[in-house]
């Protein structure tokens, strides 16, 4: 049993780097996740949604539920949408990592 069994989290910027590692660590502790990453490169010219999708697949392989979100947290409506997505998918929201 993990420390986060049954908890629901949104992790922004979870497609790579520290955000990805946070997502995987939380998944290993039993946390279900909304994996957010807009998928932009350094220049944000191209949005690559596969970045978030790949982390979702890794989390599912660990044994938790995970869904992707591709919205930018810089827009209030998008941020609210992430919260709404978590509640719609999982029934609640316990943790936000930004």
Short mmCIF file of N, CA and C in Angstrom, two decimals:
data_model
loop_
_atom_site.label_atom_id
_atom_site.label_comp_id
_atom_site.label_asym_id
_atom_site.label_seq_id
_atom_site.Cartn_x
_atom_site.Cartn_y
_atom_site.Cartn_z
N UNK A 1 0.83 -1.18 0.00
CA UNK A 1 0.00 0.00 0.00
C UNK A 1 0.88 1.25 0.00
N UNK A 2 0.59 2.17 -0.90
CA UNK A 2 1.39 3.38 -0.99
C UNK A 2 0.85 4.50 -0.12
N UNK A 3 1.69 5.47 0.10
CA UNK A 3 1.31 6.62 0.93
C UNK A 3 0.20 7.46 0.30
N UNK A 4 0.01 7.35 -1.01
CA UNK A 4 -0.97 8.18 -1.71
C UNK A 4 -2.12 7.37 -2.31
N UNK A 5 -2.32 6.14 -1.84
CA UNK A 5 -3.41 5.31 -2.36
C UNK A 5 -4.73 6.05 -2.31
N UNK A 6 -5.42 6.08 -3.45
CA UNK A 6 -6.73 6.70 -3.50
C UNK A 6 -6.73 8.20 -3.65
N UNK A 7 -5.58 8.82 -3.63
CA UNK A 7 -5.49 10.28 -3.82
C UNK A 7 -5.51 10.59 -5.31
N UNK A 8 -5.94 11.81 -5.62
CA UNK A 8 -6.00 12.29 -7.00
C UNK A 8 -5.16 13.56 -7.10
N UNK A 9 -4.28 13.61 -8.11
CA UNK A 9 -3.41 14.78 -8.27
C UNK A 9 -3.40 15.27 -9.71
N UNK A 10 -3.24 16.57 -9.84
CA UNK A 10 -2.90 17.20 -11.11
C UNK A 10 -1.43 17.58 -11.00
N UNK A 11 -0.66 17.22 -12.02
CA UNK A 11 0.75 17.65 -12.06
C UNK A 11 0.95 18.40 -13.36
N UNK A 12 1.30 19.68 -13.26
CA UNK A 12 1.55 20.49 -14.45
C UNK A 12 3.00 20.32 -14.88
N UNK A 13 3.23 20.43 -16.17
CA UNK A 13 4.58 20.26 -16.69
C UNK A 13 5.10 18.86 -16.48
N UNK A 14 4.20 17.89 -16.50
CA UNK A 14 4.56 16.51 -16.14
C UNK A 14 5.07 15.68 -17.31
N UNK A 15 5.26 16.30 -18.45
CA UNK A 15 5.71 15.55 -19.62
C UNK A 15 7.19 15.25 -19.65
N UNK A 16 7.94 15.95 -18.84
CA UNK A 16 9.41 15.75 -18.87
C UNK A 16 10.02 16.32 -17.59
N UNK A 17 11.27 16.03 -17.38
CA UNK A 17 12.03 16.62 -16.28
C UNK A 17 11.47 16.32 -14.91
N UNK A 18 11.51 17.33 -14.05
CA UNK A 18 11.08 17.18 -12.66
C UNK A 18 9.60 16.81 -12.59
N UNK A 19 8.77 17.41 -13.42
CA UNK A 19 7.34 17.10 -13.41
C UNK A 19 7.08 15.64 -13.72
N UNK A 20 7.78 15.09 -14.69
CA UNK A 20 7.64 13.67 -15.03
C UNK A 20 8.06 12.80 -13.86
N UNK A 21 9.18 13.12 -13.25
CA UNK A 21 9.66 12.33 -12.12
C UNK A 21 8.69 12.41 -10.94
N UNK A 22 8.10 13.58 -10.71
CA UNK A 22 7.08 13.70 -9.66
C UNK A 22 5.89 12.80 -9.97
N UNK A 23 5.45 12.81 -11.22
CA UNK A 23 4.31 11.98 -11.62
C UNK A 23 4.61 10.50 -11.38
N UNK A 24 5.77 10.05 -11.80
CA UNK A 24 6.11 8.64 -11.63
C UNK A 24 6.25 8.27 -10.16
N UNK A 25 6.83 9.15 -9.37
CA UNK A 25 6.97 8.88 -7.93
C UNK A 25 5.60 8.80 -7.26
N UNK A 26 4.71 9.71 -7.62
CA UNK A 26 3.37 9.69 -7.03
C UNK A 26 2.60 8.46 -7.49
N UNK A 27 2.77 8.08 -8.74
CA UNK A 27 2.11 6.86 -9.24
C UNK A 27 2.58 5.64 -8.46
N UNK A 28 3.86 5.57 -8.18
CA UNK A 28 4.40 4.43 -7.41
C UNK A 28 3.84 4.39 -6.00
N UNK A 29 3.35 5.51 -5.51
CA UNK A 29 2.73 5.57 -4.18
C UNK A 29 1.21 5.41 -4.25
N UNK A 30 0.69 5.12 -5.45
CA UNK A 30 -0.73 4.81 -5.59
C UNK A 30 -1.64 5.96 -5.96
N UNK A 31 -1.07 7.08 -6.35
CA UNK A 31 -1.86 8.27 -6.68
C UNK A 31 -2.34 8.20 -8.14
N UNK A 32 -3.63 8.46 -8.36
CA UNK A 32 -4.17 8.60 -9.71
C UNK A 32 -3.93 10.03 -10.18
N UNK A 33 -3.68 10.20 -11.48
CA UNK A 33 -3.11 11.46 -11.94
C UNK A 33 -3.76 12.06 -13.18
N UNK A 34 -3.78 13.40 -13.20
CA UNK A 34 -4.00 14.16 -14.42
C UNK A 34 -2.62 14.69 -14.80
N UNK A 35 -2.11 14.21 -15.92
CA UNK A 35 -0.77 14.58 -16.41
C UNK A 35 -0.93 15.75 -17.37
N UNK A 36 -0.48 16.93 -16.97
CA UNK A 36 -0.61 18.12 -17.80
C UNK A 36 0.74 18.49 -18.41
N UNK A 37 0.73 18.69 -19.72
CA UNK A 37 1.90 19.24 -20.41
C UNK A 37 1.42 19.77 -21.76
N UNK A 38 1.74 21.02 -22.05
CA UNK A 38 1.30 21.59 -23.33
C UNK A 38 2.09 21.01 -24.50
N UNK A 39 3.21 20.37 -24.20
CA UNK A 39 3.95 19.68 -25.23
C UNK A 39 4.85 20.55 -26.07
N UNK A 40 5.04 21.79 -25.70
CA UNK A 40 5.89 22.67 -26.49
C UNK A 40 7.36 22.40 -26.25
N UNK A 41 8.16 22.64 -27.26
CA UNK A 41 9.60 22.56 -27.09
C UNK A 41 10.11 23.85 -26.48
N UNK A 42 11.39 24.05 -26.56
CA UNK A 42 11.99 25.26 -25.99
C UNK A 42 11.39 26.52 -26.60
N UNK A 43 11.02 26.45 -27.86
CA UNK A 43 10.46 27.62 -28.53
C UNK A 43 8.93 27.62 -28.52
N UNK A 44 8.33 26.53 -28.07
CA UNK A 44 6.87 26.38 -28.06
C UNK A 44 6.24 26.55 -29.44
N UNK A 45 7.01 26.34 -30.48
CA UNK A 45 6.46 26.46 -31.83
C UNK A 45 5.54 25.28 -32.13
N UNK A 46 5.98 24.08 -31.80
CA UNK A 46 5.17 22.90 -32.05
C UNK A 46 4.70 22.31 -30.74
N UNK A 47 3.43 21.96 -30.70
CA UNK A 47 2.88 21.30 -29.50
C UNK A 47 2.87 19.81 -29.77
N UNK A 48 3.48 19.07 -28.90
CA UNK A 48 3.60 17.63 -29.06
C UNK A 48 2.88 16.94 -27.91
N UNK A 49 1.64 16.55 -28.13
CA UNK A 49 0.84 15.95 -27.06
C UNK A 49 1.35 14.58 -26.66
N UNK A 50 2.14 13.95 -27.49
CA UNK A 50 2.64 12.62 -27.15
C UNK A 50 3.49 12.63 -25.89
N UNK A 51 4.03 13.77 -25.52
CA UNK A 51 4.84 13.86 -24.30
C UNK A 51 3.98 13.51 -23.09
N UNK A 52 2.83 14.12 -22.96
CA UNK A 52 1.93 13.81 -21.84
C UNK A 52 1.39 12.39 -21.96
N UNK A 53 1.04 11.99 -23.16
CA UNK A 53 0.50 10.64 -23.38
C UNK A 53 1.49 9.56 -22.95
N UNK A 54 2.76 9.77 -23.22
CA UNK A 54 3.78 8.79 -22.84
C UNK A 54 3.87 8.63 -21.33
N UNK A 55 3.77 9.73 -20.60
CA UNK A 55 3.82 9.67 -19.14
C UNK A 55 2.56 8.99 -18.60
N UNK A 56 1.42 9.27 -19.21
CA UNK A 56 0.18 8.58 -18.82
C UNK A 56 0.37 7.08 -18.95
N UNK A 57 0.92 6.63 -20.07
CA UNK A 57 1.14 5.19 -20.28
C UNK A 57 2.09 4.61 -19.23
N UNK A 58 3.14 5.34 -18.89
CA UNK A 58 4.06 4.88 -17.85
C UNK A 58 3.34 4.72 -16.51
N UNK A 59 2.49 5.67 -16.19
CA UNK A 59 1.75 5.62 -14.92
C UNK A 59 0.78 4.45 -14.90
N UNK A 60 0.10 4.23 -16.02
CA UNK A 60 -0.83 3.11 -16.11
C UNK A 60 -0.09 1.79 -15.92
N UNK A 61 1.10 1.67 -16.50
CA UNK A 61 1.90 0.46 -16.33
C UNK A 61 2.29 0.24 -14.87
N UNK A 62 2.45 1.32 -14.13
CA UNK A 62 2.76 1.21 -12.70
C UNK A 62 1.56 0.66 -11.95
N UNK A 63 0.35 0.92 -12.47
CA UNK A 63 -0.85 0.36 -11.86
C UNK A 63 -1.86 1.36 -11.35
N UNK A 64 -1.72 2.63 -11.75
CA UNK A 64 -2.70 3.64 -11.34
C UNK A 64 -3.48 4.12 -12.57
N UNK A 65 -4.50 4.91 -12.32
CA UNK A 65 -5.25 5.54 -13.40
C UNK A 65 -4.61 6.89 -13.69
N UNK A 66 -4.53 7.22 -14.97
CA UNK A 66 -3.96 8.51 -15.36
C UNK A 66 -4.59 8.97 -16.66
N UNK A 67 -4.76 10.28 -16.78
CA UNK A 67 -5.29 10.89 -18.00
C UNK A 67 -4.40 12.08 -18.36
N UNK A 68 -4.39 12.40 -19.65
CA UNK A 68 -3.58 13.51 -20.13
C UNK A 68 -4.41 14.79 -20.23
N UNK A 69 -3.72 15.91 -20.08
CA UNK A 69 -4.30 17.23 -20.29
C UNK A 69 -3.24 18.07 -20.97
N UNK A 70 -3.64 18.81 -22.01
CA UNK A 70 -2.67 19.54 -22.84
C UNK A 70 -2.81 21.06 -22.73
N UNK A 71 -3.57 21.53 -21.76
CA UNK A 71 -3.85 22.97 -21.66
C UNK A 71 -2.72 23.75 -20.98
N UNK A 72 -2.67 25.03 -21.28
CA UNK A 72 -1.71 25.94 -20.65
C UNK A 72 -2.26 26.45 -19.33
N UNK A 73 -1.46 26.37 -18.29
CA UNK A 73 -1.88 26.86 -16.98
C UNK A 73 -1.88 28.38 -16.90
N UNK A 74 -1.41 29.05 -17.92
CA UNK A 74 -1.37 30.51 -17.91
C UNK A 74 -2.75 31.13 -18.14
N UNK A 75 -3.72 30.32 -18.52
CA UNK A 75 -5.08 30.79 -18.76
C UNK A 75 -6.00 30.26 -17.65
N UNK A 76 -6.71 31.16 -16.98
CA UNK A 76 -7.57 30.77 -15.86
C UNK A 76 -8.58 29.69 -16.25
N UNK A 77 -9.22 29.85 -17.40
CA UNK A 77 -10.23 28.88 -17.83
C UNK A 77 -9.62 27.50 -18.06
N UNK A 78 -8.39 27.47 -18.58
CA UNK A 78 -7.71 26.19 -18.76
C UNK A 78 -7.40 25.55 -17.41
N UNK A 79 -6.94 26.36 -16.47
CA UNK A 79 -6.63 25.84 -15.13
C UNK A 79 -7.89 25.28 -14.47
N UNK A 80 -8.98 26.01 -14.59
CA UNK A 80 -10.25 25.52 -14.06
C UNK A 80 -10.66 24.24 -14.76
N UNK A 81 -10.41 24.18 -16.06
CA UNK A 81 -10.73 22.98 -16.83
C UNK A 81 -9.98 21.75 -16.34
N UNK A 82 -8.73 21.94 -15.92
CA UNK A 82 -7.96 20.82 -15.37
C UNK A 82 -8.60 20.29 -14.09
N UNK A 83 -9.04 21.21 -13.25
CA UNK A 83 -9.71 20.82 -12.01
C UNK A 83 -11.00 20.08 -12.34
N UNK A 84 -11.77 20.64 -13.27
CA UNK A 84 -13.02 19.99 -13.68
C UNK A 84 -12.75 18.60 -14.26
N UNK A 85 -11.67 18.46 -15.03
CA UNK A 85 -11.32 17.17 -15.61
C UNK A 85 -11.01 16.15 -14.51
N UNK A 86 -10.24 16.56 -13.52
CA UNK A 86 -9.90 15.65 -12.41
C UNK A 86 -11.16 15.18 -11.69
N UNK A 87 -12.05 16.11 -11.41
CA UNK A 87 -13.28 15.76 -10.70
C UNK A 87 -14.18 14.88 -11.57
N UNK A 88 -14.25 15.18 -12.86
CA UNK A 88 -15.05 14.38 -13.77
C UNK A 88 -14.51 12.95 -13.90
N UNK A 89 -13.19 12.83 -14.03
CA UNK A 89 -12.56 11.52 -14.22
C UNK A 89 -12.51 10.69 -12.94
N UNK A 90 -12.24 11.37 -11.80
CA UNK A 90 -11.93 10.64 -10.58
C UNK A 90 -12.86 10.93 -9.40
N UNK A 91 -13.72 11.94 -9.54
CA UNK A 91 -14.67 12.25 -8.49
C UNK A 91 -14.20 13.21 -7.43
N UNK A 92 -12.93 13.58 -7.46
CA UNK A 92 -12.38 14.51 -6.47
C UNK A 92 -11.00 14.97 -6.92
N UNK A 93 -10.43 15.89 -6.15
CA UNK A 93 -9.05 16.34 -6.37
C UNK A 93 -8.43 16.59 -5.00
N UNK A 94 -7.27 15.98 -4.76
CA UNK A 94 -6.60 16.12 -3.47
C UNK A 94 -5.33 16.96 -3.53
N UNK A 95 -4.60 16.89 -4.65
CA UNK A 95 -3.25 17.46 -4.72
C UNK A 95 -3.07 18.17 -6.06
N UNK A 96 -2.44 19.34 -6.03
CA UNK A 96 -2.02 20.01 -7.26
C UNK A 96 -0.53 20.31 -7.13
N UNK A 97 0.24 19.89 -8.12
CA UNK A 97 1.67 20.17 -8.17
C UNK A 97 1.91 21.03 -9.39
N UNK A 98 2.38 22.27 -9.16
CA UNK A 98 2.61 23.20 -10.26
C UNK A 98 4.03 23.70 -10.18
#
